[in-house]
Structures are given as C-alpha cells and as structure tokens.
PDB file of C-alpha atoms and ligand atoms in Angstrom:
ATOM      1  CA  UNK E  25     115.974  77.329 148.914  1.00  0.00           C
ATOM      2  CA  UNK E  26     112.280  78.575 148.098  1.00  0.00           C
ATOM      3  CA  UNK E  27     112.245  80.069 144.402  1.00  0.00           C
ATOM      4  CA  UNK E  28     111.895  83.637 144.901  1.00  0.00           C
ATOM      5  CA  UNK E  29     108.585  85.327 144.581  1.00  0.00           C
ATOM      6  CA  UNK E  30     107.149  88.570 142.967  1.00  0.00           C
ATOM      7  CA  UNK E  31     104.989  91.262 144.442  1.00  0.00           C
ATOM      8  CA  UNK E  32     103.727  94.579 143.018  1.00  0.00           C
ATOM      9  CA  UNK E  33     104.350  97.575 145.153  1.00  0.00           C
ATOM     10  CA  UNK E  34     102.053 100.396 143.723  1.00  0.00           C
ATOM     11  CA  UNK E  35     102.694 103.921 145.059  1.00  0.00           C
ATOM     12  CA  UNK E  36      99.171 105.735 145.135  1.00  0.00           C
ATOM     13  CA  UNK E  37      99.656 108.484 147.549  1.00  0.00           C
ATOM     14  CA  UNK E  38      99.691 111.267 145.288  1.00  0.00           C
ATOM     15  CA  UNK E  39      97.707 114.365 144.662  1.00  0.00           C
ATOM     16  CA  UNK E  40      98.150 115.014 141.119  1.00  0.00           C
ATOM     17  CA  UNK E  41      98.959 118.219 141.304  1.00  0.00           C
ATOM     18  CA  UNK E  42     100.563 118.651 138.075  1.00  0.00           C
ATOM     19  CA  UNK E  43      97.161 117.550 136.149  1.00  0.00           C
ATOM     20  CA  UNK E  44      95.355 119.668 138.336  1.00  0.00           C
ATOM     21  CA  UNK E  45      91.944 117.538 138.368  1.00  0.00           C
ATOM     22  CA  UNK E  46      89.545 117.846 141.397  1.00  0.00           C
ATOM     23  CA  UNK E  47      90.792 114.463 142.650  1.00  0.00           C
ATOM     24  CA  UNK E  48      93.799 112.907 143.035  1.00  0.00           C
ATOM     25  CA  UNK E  49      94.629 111.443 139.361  1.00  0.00           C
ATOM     26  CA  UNK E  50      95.352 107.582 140.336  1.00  0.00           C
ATOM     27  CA  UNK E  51      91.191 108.159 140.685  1.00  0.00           C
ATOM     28  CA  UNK E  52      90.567 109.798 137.853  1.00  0.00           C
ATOM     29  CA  UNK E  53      88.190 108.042 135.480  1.00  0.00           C
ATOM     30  CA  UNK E  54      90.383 106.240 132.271  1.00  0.00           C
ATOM     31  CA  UNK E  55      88.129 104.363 129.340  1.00  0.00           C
ATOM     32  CA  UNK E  56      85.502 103.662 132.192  1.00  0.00           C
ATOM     33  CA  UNK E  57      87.311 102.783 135.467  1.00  0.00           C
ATOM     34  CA  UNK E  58      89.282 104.995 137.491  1.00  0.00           C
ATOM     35  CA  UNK E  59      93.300 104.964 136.557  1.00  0.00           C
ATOM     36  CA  UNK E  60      94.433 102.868 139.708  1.00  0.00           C
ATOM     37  CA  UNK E  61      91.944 100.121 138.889  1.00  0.00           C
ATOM     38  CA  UNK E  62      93.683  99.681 135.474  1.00  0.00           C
ATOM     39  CA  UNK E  63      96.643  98.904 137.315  1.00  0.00           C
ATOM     40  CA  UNK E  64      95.317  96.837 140.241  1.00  0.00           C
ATOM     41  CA  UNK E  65      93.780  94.498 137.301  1.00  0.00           C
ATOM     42  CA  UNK E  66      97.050  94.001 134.971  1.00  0.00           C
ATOM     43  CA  UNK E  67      98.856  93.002 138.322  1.00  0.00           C
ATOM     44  CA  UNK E  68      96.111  91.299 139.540  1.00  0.00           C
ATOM     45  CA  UNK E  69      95.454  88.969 136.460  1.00  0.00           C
ATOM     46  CA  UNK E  70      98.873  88.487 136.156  1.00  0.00           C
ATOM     47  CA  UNK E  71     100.064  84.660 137.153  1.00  0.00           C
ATOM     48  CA  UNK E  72     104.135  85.452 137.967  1.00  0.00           C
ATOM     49  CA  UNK E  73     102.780  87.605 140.745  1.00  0.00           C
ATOM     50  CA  UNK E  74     102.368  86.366 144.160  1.00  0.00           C
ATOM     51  CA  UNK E  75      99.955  89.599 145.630  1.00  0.00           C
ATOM     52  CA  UNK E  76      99.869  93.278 144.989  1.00  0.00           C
ATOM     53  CA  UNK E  77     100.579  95.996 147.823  1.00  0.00           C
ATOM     54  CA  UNK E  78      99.064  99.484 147.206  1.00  0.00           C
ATOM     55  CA  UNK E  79     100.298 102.289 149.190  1.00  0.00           C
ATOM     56  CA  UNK E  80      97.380 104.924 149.544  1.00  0.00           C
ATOM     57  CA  UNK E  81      97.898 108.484 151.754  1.00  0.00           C
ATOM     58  CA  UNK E  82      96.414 107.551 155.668  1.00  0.00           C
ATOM     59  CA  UNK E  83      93.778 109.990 155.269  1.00  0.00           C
ATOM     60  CA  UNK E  84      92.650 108.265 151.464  1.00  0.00           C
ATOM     61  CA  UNK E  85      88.731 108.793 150.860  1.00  0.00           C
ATOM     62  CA  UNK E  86      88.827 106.645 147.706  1.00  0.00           C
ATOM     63  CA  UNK E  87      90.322 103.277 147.887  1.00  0.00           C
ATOM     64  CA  UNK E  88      87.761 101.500 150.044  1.00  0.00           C
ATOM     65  CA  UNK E  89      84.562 102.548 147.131  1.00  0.00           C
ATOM     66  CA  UNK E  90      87.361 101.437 144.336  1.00  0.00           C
ATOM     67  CA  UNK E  91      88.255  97.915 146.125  1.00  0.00           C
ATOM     68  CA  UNK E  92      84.405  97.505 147.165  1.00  0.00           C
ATOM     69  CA  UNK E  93      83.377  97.851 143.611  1.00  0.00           C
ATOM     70  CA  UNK E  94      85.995  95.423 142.622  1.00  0.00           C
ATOM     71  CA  UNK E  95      85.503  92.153 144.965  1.00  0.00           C
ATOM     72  CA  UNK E  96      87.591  90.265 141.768  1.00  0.00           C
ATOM     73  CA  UNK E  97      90.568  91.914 143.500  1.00  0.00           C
ATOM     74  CA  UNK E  98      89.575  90.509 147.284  1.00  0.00           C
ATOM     75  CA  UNK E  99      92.578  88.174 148.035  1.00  0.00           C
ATOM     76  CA  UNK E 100      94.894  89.806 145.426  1.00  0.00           C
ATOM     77  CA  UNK E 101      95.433  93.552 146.746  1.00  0.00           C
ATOM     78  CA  UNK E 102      96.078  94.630 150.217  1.00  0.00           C
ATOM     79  CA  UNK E 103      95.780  98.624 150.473  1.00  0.00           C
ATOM     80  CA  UNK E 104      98.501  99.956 152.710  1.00  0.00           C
ATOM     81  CA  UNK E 105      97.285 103.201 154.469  1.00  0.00           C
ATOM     82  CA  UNK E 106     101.095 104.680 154.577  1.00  0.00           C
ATOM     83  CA  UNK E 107     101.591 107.245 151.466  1.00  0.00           C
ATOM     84  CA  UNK E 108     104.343 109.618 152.662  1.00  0.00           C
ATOM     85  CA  UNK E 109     104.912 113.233 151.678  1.00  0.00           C
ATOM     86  CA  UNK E 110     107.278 112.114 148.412  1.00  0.00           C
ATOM     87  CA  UNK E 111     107.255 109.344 146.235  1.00  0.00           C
ATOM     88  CA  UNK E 112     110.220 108.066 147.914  1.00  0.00           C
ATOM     89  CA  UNK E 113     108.899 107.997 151.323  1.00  0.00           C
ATOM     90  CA  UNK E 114     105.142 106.112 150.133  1.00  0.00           C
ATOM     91  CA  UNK E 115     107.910 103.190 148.668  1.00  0.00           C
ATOM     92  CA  UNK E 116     109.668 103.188 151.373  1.00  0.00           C
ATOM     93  CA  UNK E 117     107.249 102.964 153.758  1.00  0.00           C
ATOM     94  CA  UNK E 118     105.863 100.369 151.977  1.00  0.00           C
ATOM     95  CA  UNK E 119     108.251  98.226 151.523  1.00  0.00           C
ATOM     96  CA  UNK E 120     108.951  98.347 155.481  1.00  0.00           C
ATOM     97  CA  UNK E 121     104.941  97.331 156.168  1.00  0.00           C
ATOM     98  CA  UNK E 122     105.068  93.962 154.153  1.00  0.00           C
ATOM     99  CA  UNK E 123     108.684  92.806 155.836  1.00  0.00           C
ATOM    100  CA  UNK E 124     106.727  90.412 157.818  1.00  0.00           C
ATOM    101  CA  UNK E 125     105.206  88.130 154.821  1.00  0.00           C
ATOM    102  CA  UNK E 126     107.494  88.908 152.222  1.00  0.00           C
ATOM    103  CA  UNK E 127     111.222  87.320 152.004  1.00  0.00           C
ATOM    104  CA  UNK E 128     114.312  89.757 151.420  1.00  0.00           C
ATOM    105  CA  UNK E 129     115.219  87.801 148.456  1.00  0.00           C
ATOM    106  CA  UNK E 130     111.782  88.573 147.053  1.00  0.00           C
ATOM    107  CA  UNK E 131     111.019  90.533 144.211  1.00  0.00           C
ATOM    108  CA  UNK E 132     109.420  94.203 144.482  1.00  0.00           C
ATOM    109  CA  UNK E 133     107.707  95.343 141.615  1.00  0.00           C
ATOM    110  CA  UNK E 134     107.195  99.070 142.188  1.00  0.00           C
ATOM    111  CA  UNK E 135     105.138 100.362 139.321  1.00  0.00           C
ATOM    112  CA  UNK E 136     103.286 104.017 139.329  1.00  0.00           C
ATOM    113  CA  UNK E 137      99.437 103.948 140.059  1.00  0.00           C
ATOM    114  CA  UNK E 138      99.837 106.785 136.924  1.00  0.00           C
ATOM    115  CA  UNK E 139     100.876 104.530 134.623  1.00  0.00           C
ATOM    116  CA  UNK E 140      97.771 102.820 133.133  1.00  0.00           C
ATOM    117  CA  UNK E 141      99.005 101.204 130.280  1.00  0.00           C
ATOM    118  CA  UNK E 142     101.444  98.512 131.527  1.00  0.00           C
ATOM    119  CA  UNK E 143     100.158  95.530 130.439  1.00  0.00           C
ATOM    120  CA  UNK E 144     100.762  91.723 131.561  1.00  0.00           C
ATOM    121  CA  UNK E 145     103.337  90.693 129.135  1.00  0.00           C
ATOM    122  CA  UNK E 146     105.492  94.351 129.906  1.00  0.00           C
ATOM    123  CA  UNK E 147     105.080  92.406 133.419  1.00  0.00           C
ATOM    124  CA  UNK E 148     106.626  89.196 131.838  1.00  0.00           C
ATOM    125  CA  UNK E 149     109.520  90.734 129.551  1.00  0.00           C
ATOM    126  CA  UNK E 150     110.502  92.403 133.072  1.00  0.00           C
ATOM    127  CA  UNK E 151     110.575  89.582 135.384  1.00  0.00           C
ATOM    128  CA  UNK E 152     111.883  86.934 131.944  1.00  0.00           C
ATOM    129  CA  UNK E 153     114.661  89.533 131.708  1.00  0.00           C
ATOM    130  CA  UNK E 154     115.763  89.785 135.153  1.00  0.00           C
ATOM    131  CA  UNK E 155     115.423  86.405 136.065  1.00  0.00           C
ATOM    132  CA  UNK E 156     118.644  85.531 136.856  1.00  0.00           C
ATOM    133  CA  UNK E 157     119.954  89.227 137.546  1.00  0.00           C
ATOM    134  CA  UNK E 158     121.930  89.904 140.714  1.00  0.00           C
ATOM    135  CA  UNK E 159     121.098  93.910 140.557  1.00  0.00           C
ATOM    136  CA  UNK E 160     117.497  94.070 139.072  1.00  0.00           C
ATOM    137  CA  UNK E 161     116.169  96.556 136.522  1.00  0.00           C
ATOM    138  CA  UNK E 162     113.666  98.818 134.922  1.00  0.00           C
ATOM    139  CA  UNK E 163     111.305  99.354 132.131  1.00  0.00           C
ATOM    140  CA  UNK E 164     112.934 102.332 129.613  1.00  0.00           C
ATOM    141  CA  UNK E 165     112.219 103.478 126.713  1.00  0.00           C
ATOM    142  CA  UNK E 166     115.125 104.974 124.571  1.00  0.00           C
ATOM    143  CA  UNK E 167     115.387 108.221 123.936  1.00  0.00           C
ATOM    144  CA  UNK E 168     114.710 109.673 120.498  1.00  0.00           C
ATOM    145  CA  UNK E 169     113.976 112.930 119.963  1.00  0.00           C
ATOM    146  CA  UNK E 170     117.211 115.639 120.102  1.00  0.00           C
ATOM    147  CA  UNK E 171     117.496 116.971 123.776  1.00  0.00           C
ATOM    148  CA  UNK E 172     117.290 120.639 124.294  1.00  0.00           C
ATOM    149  CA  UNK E 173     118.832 122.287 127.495  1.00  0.00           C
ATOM    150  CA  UNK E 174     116.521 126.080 128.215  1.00  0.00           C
ATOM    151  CA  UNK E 175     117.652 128.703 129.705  1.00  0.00           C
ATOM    152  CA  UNK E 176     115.656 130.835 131.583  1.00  0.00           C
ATOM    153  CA  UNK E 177     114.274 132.542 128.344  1.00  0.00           C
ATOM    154  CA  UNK E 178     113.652 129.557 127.133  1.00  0.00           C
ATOM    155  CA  UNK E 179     115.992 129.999 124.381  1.00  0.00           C
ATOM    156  CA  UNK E 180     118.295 127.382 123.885  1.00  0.00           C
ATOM    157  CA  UNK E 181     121.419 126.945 125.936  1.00  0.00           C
ATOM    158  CA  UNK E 182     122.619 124.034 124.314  1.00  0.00           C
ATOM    159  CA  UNK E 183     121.587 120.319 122.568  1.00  0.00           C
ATOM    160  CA  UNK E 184     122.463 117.414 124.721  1.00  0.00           C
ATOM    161  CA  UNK E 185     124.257 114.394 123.720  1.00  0.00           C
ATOM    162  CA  UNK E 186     121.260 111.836 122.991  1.00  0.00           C
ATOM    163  CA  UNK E 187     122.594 108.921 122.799  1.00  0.00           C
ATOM    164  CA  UNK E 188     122.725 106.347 125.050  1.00  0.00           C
ATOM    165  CA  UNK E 189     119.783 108.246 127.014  1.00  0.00           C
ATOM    166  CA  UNK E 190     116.902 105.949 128.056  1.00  0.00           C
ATOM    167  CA  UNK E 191     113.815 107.656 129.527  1.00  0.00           C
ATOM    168  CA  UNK E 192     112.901 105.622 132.950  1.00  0.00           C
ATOM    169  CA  UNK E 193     109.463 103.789 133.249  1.00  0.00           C
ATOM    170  CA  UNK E 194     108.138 101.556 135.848  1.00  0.00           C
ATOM    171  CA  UNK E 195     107.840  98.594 137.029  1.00  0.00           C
ATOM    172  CA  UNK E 196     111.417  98.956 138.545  1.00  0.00           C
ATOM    173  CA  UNK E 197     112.146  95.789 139.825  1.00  0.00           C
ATOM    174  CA  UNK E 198     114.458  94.972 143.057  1.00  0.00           C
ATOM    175  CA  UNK E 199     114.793  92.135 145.630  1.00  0.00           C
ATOM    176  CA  UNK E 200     112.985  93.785 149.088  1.00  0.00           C
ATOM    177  CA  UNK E 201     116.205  93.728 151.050  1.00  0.00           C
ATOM    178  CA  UNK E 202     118.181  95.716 148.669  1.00  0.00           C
ATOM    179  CA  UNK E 203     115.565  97.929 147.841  1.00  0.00           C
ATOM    180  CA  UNK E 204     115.201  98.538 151.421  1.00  0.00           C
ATOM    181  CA  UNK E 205     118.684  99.404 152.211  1.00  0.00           C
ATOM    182  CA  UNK E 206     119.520 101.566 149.147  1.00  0.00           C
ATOM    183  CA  UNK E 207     115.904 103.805 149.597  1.00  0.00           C
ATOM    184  CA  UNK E 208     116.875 103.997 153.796  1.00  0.00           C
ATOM    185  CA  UNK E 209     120.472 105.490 152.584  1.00  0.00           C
ATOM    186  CA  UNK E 210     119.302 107.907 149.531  1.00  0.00           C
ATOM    187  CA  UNK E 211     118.635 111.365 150.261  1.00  0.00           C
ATOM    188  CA  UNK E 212     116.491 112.070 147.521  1.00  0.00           C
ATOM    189  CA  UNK E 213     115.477 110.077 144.924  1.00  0.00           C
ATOM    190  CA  UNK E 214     112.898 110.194 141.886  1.00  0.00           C
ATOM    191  CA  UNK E 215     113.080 106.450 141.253  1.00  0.00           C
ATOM    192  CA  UNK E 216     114.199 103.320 143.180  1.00  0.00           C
ATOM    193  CA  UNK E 217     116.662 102.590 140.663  1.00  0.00           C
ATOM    194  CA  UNK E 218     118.125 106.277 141.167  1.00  0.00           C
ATOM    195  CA  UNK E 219     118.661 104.645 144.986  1.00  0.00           C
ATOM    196  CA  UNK E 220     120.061 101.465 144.136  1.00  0.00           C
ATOM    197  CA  UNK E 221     122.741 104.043 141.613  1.00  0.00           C
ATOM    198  CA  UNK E 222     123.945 105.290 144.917  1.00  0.00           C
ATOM    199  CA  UNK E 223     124.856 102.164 145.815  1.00  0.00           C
ATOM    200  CA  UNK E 224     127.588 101.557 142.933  1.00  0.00           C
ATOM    201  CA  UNK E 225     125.239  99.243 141.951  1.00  0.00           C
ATOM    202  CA  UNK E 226     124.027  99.296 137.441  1.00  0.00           C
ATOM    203  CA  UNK E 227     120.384  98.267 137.085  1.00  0.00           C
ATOM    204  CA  UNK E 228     119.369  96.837 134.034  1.00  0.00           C
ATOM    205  CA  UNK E 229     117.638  98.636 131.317  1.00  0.00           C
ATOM    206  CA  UNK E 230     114.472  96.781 130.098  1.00  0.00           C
ATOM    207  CA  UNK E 231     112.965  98.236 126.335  1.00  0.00           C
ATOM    208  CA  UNK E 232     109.622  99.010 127.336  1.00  0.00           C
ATOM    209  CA  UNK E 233     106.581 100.801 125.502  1.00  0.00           C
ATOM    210  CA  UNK E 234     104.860 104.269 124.775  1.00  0.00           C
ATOM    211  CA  UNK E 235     102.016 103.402 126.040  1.00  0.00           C
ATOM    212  CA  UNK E 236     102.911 102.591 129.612  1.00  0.00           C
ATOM    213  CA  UNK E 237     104.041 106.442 130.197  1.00  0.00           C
ATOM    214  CA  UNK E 238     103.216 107.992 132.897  1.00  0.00           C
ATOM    215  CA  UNK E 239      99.702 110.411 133.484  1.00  0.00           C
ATOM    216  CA  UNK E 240     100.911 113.682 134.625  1.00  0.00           C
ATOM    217  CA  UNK E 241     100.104 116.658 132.679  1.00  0.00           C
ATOM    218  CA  UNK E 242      95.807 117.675 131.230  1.00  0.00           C
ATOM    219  CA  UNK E 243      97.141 116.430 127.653  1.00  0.00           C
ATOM    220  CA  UNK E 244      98.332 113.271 128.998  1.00  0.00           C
ATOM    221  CA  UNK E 245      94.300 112.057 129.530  1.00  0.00           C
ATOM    222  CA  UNK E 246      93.094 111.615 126.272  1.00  0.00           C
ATOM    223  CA  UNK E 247      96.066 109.789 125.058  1.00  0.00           C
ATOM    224  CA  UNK E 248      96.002 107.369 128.028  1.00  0.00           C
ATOM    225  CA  UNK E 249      92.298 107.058 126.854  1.00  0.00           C
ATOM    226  CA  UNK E 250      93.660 106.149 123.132  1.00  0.00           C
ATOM    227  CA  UNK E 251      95.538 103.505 124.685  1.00  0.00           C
ATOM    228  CA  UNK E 252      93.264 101.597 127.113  1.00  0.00           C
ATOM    229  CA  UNK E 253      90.334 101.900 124.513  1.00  0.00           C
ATOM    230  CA  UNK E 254      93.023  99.927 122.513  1.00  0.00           C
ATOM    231  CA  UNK E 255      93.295  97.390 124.593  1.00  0.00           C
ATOM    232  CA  UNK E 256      89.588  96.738 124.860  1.00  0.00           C
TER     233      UNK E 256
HETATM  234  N1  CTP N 323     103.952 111.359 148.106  1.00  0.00           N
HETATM  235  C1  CTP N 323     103.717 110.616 147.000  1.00  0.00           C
HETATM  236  C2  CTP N 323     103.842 111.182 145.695  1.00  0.00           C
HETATM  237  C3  CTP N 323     103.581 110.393 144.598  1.00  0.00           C
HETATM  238  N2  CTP N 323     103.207 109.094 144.790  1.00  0.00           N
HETATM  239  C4  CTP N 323     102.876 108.257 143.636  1.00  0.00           C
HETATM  240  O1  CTP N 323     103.992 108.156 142.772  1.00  0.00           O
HETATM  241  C5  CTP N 323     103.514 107.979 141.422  1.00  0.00           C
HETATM  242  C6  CTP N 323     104.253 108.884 140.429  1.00  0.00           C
HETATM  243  O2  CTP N 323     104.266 110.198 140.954  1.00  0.00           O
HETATM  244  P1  CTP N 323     103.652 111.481 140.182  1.00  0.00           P
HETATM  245  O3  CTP N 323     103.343 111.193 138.759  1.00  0.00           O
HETATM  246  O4  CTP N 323     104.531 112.641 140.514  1.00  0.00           O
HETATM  247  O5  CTP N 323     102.249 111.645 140.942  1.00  0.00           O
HETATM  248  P2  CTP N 323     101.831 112.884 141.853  1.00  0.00           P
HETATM  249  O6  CTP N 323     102.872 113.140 142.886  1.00  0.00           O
HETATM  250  O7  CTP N 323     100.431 112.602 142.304  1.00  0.00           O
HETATM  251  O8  CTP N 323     101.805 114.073 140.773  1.00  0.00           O
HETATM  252  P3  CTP N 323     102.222 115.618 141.038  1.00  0.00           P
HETATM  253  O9  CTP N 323     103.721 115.601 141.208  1.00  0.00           O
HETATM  254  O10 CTP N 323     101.767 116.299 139.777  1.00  0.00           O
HETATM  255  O11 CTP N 323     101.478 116.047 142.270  1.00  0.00           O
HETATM  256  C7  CTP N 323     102.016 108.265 141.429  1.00  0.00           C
HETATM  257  O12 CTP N 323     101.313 107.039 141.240  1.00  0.00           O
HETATM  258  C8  CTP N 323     101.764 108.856 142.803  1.00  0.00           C
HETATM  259  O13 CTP N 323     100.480 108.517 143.310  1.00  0.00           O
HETATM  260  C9  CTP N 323     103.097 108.543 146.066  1.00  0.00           C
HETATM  261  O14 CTP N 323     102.742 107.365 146.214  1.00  0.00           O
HETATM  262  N3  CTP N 323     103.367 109.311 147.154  1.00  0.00           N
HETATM  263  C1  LIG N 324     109.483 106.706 138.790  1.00  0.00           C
HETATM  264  C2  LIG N 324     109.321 107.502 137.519  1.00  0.00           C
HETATM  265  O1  LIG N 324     108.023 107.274 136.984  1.00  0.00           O
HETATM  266  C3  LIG N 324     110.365 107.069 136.520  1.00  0.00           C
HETATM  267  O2  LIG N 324     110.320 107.894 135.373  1.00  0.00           O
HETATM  268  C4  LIG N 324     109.458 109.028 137.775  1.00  0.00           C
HETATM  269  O3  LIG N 324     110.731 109.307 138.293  1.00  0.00           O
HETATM  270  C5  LIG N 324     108.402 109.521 138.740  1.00  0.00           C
HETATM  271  O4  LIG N 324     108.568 110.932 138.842  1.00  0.00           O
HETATM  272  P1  LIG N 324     107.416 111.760 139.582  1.00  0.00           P
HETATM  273  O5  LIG N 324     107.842 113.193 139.543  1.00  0.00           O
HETATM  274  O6  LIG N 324     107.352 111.196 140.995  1.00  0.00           O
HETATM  275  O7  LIG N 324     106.175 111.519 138.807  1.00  0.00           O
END
C-alpha cells in the first residue's frame, strides 16, 4: 500500500468583513506580498507536501494577478473557483473537487489563507506528530490568560475554568475520506476538527505558535507585519 500523501487545502473565499479593508483580507498587502501569497509559499516550499489546493469565491477578481505574478508556484497550486457562503461550505466543497487525484487515505491540510505566519517546520511538527495517528489533529495554542464570560453590560458574569482550554489554530489535519464524511454530516461547524467531534471521534492537540494566529480584526495587521518582517 502507497505511503499516504499530504495536500494543503487553503480556504480563501472570504470577505474579511471583520477587518473591514476595501478588499478581501487573504489580499491584503503583509511585509510586501499580499497575505495569501505568504501562505501559498510556506506550503509551496514545503517538501512533505504533495500540491496545494486553494479554494477562492467563483466570482474571485484576485487570484489569477496573484498566481501570474508568482510563476514559482506554477505546478504547486491549483486555484479551485468553489468558495461557498461559510467557511464550512468553501472546505467542503473543496475537498469534494480534488476526489478524483487525491486518495481517501490522504492527508488534508486545511490551513486559513488568514493565517500568515505558519511556517514550514509548524508544517513538519504537524504532520511528525500525526504520523501514525488514526484520528488526525490540529495546531493549538494553550490557553493562558483567565477567561471572562460578559454579560450584556459587559460586566462580568462569571470567570471560566482555564485549564485544559487550548485555543484552535490551523493547519487541521485529516485523511480526505473522513474529513469528507464528518463535514457532509455537521450542521454547523467553525473548524473541521469541530466536525470530526461530532463524530465521537478526539483529534489531537498539536502546541503550535503566536505567530501563526489568525488576521481578523484592524489591530491584527501590524502585528502580522511584526512577524513576517521577522522572518525575513
Ligand atoms: N465563506 C468563506 C468564509 C471564510 N473562508 C476562509 O476561511 C478563513 C478563516 O475565516 P475568517 O477569518 O472568518 O475570514 P472571513 O470570513 O473572510 O472574515 P470575516 O468573518 O471577518 O468576514 C479565511 O481564510 C477565509 O478566507 C472561506 O474560504 N469561505
Ligand atoms: C478554523 C479556525 O481558524 C480555528 O480557530 C476558526 O474557527 C475560524 O473561525 P472564523 O470565524 O471562520 O475565522
């Protein structure tokens, strides 16, 4: 039996909407190149994986400038014009347009165009700790800072029990055929290994790092910046 293989499924369907920018944020310029290109490099330049999928909106006015600028990534990236109206949907859809070349033992990466600051050996610590995994897992970060519960005053209502809490990152890393089968089934989900929950199943927690948080809010640009400058 054929090793199995790794791919990178990159949902980049989004609007940004939270960050409020006049494009969508996966375009948004980071340390000189626009955020999704930060990705589409790390996954790119990164040996264990076999190709990268990126799953754009069908109506996307970016992507084909971003991949024609970049003919490095010619061979390694195949844009996917079928970003659905949640998260959820863009992965699953996804995942269903690459059934024909890759396996359903074969590992899905599924890491957030917003999420600049993964790096390649995040990439290997995730696939080095999973290797032998029958689940699959994530990239967390524990939590810790005390938790606060608002009310509607935002007063507090009461401090939640930190530990033992693990804030969720991506890449989130599942074998296509499971993956598949747990997004079909879950109503709604803000993660695939929320999904693969429902299925009684425990994914494994990975430590990951601050700097591969997630984009989402004005602050979060300048400190994205701070990290990618880092890594120059
Ligand atoms: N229908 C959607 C919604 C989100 N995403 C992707 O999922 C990732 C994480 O989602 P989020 O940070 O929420 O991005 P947006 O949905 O663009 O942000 P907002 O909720 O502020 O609009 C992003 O790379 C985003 O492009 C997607 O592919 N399809
Ligand atoms: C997948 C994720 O990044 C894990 O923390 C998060 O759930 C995405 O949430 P969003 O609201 O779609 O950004």
């Amino acid at each position: 039996m054929n090793p199995s293989r790794h791919f990178a499924l990159i949902p980049a369907a989004g609007v940004g909407a939270r960050l409020g920018a006049a494009i969508p944020k996966q375009y948004m310029p980071l340390a000189g190149q626009p955020m999704l290109m930060h990705v589409l490099r790390t996954f790119a330049a990164a040996s264990e994986i076999s190709h990268v999928f990126v799953v754009v909106s069908p109506d996307d006015g970016y992507i084909a400038d971003l991949m024609a600028a970049a003919p490095h990534l010619q061979g390694r990236v195949t844009v996917l014009y079928h970003g659905g109206a949640s998260r959820q949907a863009s992965v699953l859809n996804g995942l269903q347009a690459v059934k024909a070349q890759v396996d359903e033992d074969d590992w899905m990466l599924v890491h957030d165009a917003a999420r600049p600051g993964l790096t390649q050996d995040l990439i290997a610590q995730l696939i080095a700790a999973l290797k032998d995994d029958r689940v699959g897992g994530l990239l967390a970060l524990p939590v810790v800072d005390t938790l606060k519960r608002g009310d509607q005053n935002a007063r507090v209502a009461q401090t939640v029990e930190r530990s033992g809490l693990w804030a969720a990152q991506t890449p989130q890393m599942f074998r296509h055929g499971l993956l598949t089968r747990a997004l079909t089934l879950a109503e709604a989900v803000t993660d695939e290994a929320g999904a693969v929950e429902l299925l009684g199943l425990q994914p494994r927690l990975v430590e990951g790092s601050p700097r591969n948080f997630k984009v989402t809010l004005p602050h979060d640009v300048a400190l994205a910046e701070m990290f990618l400058k880092e890594q120059v």
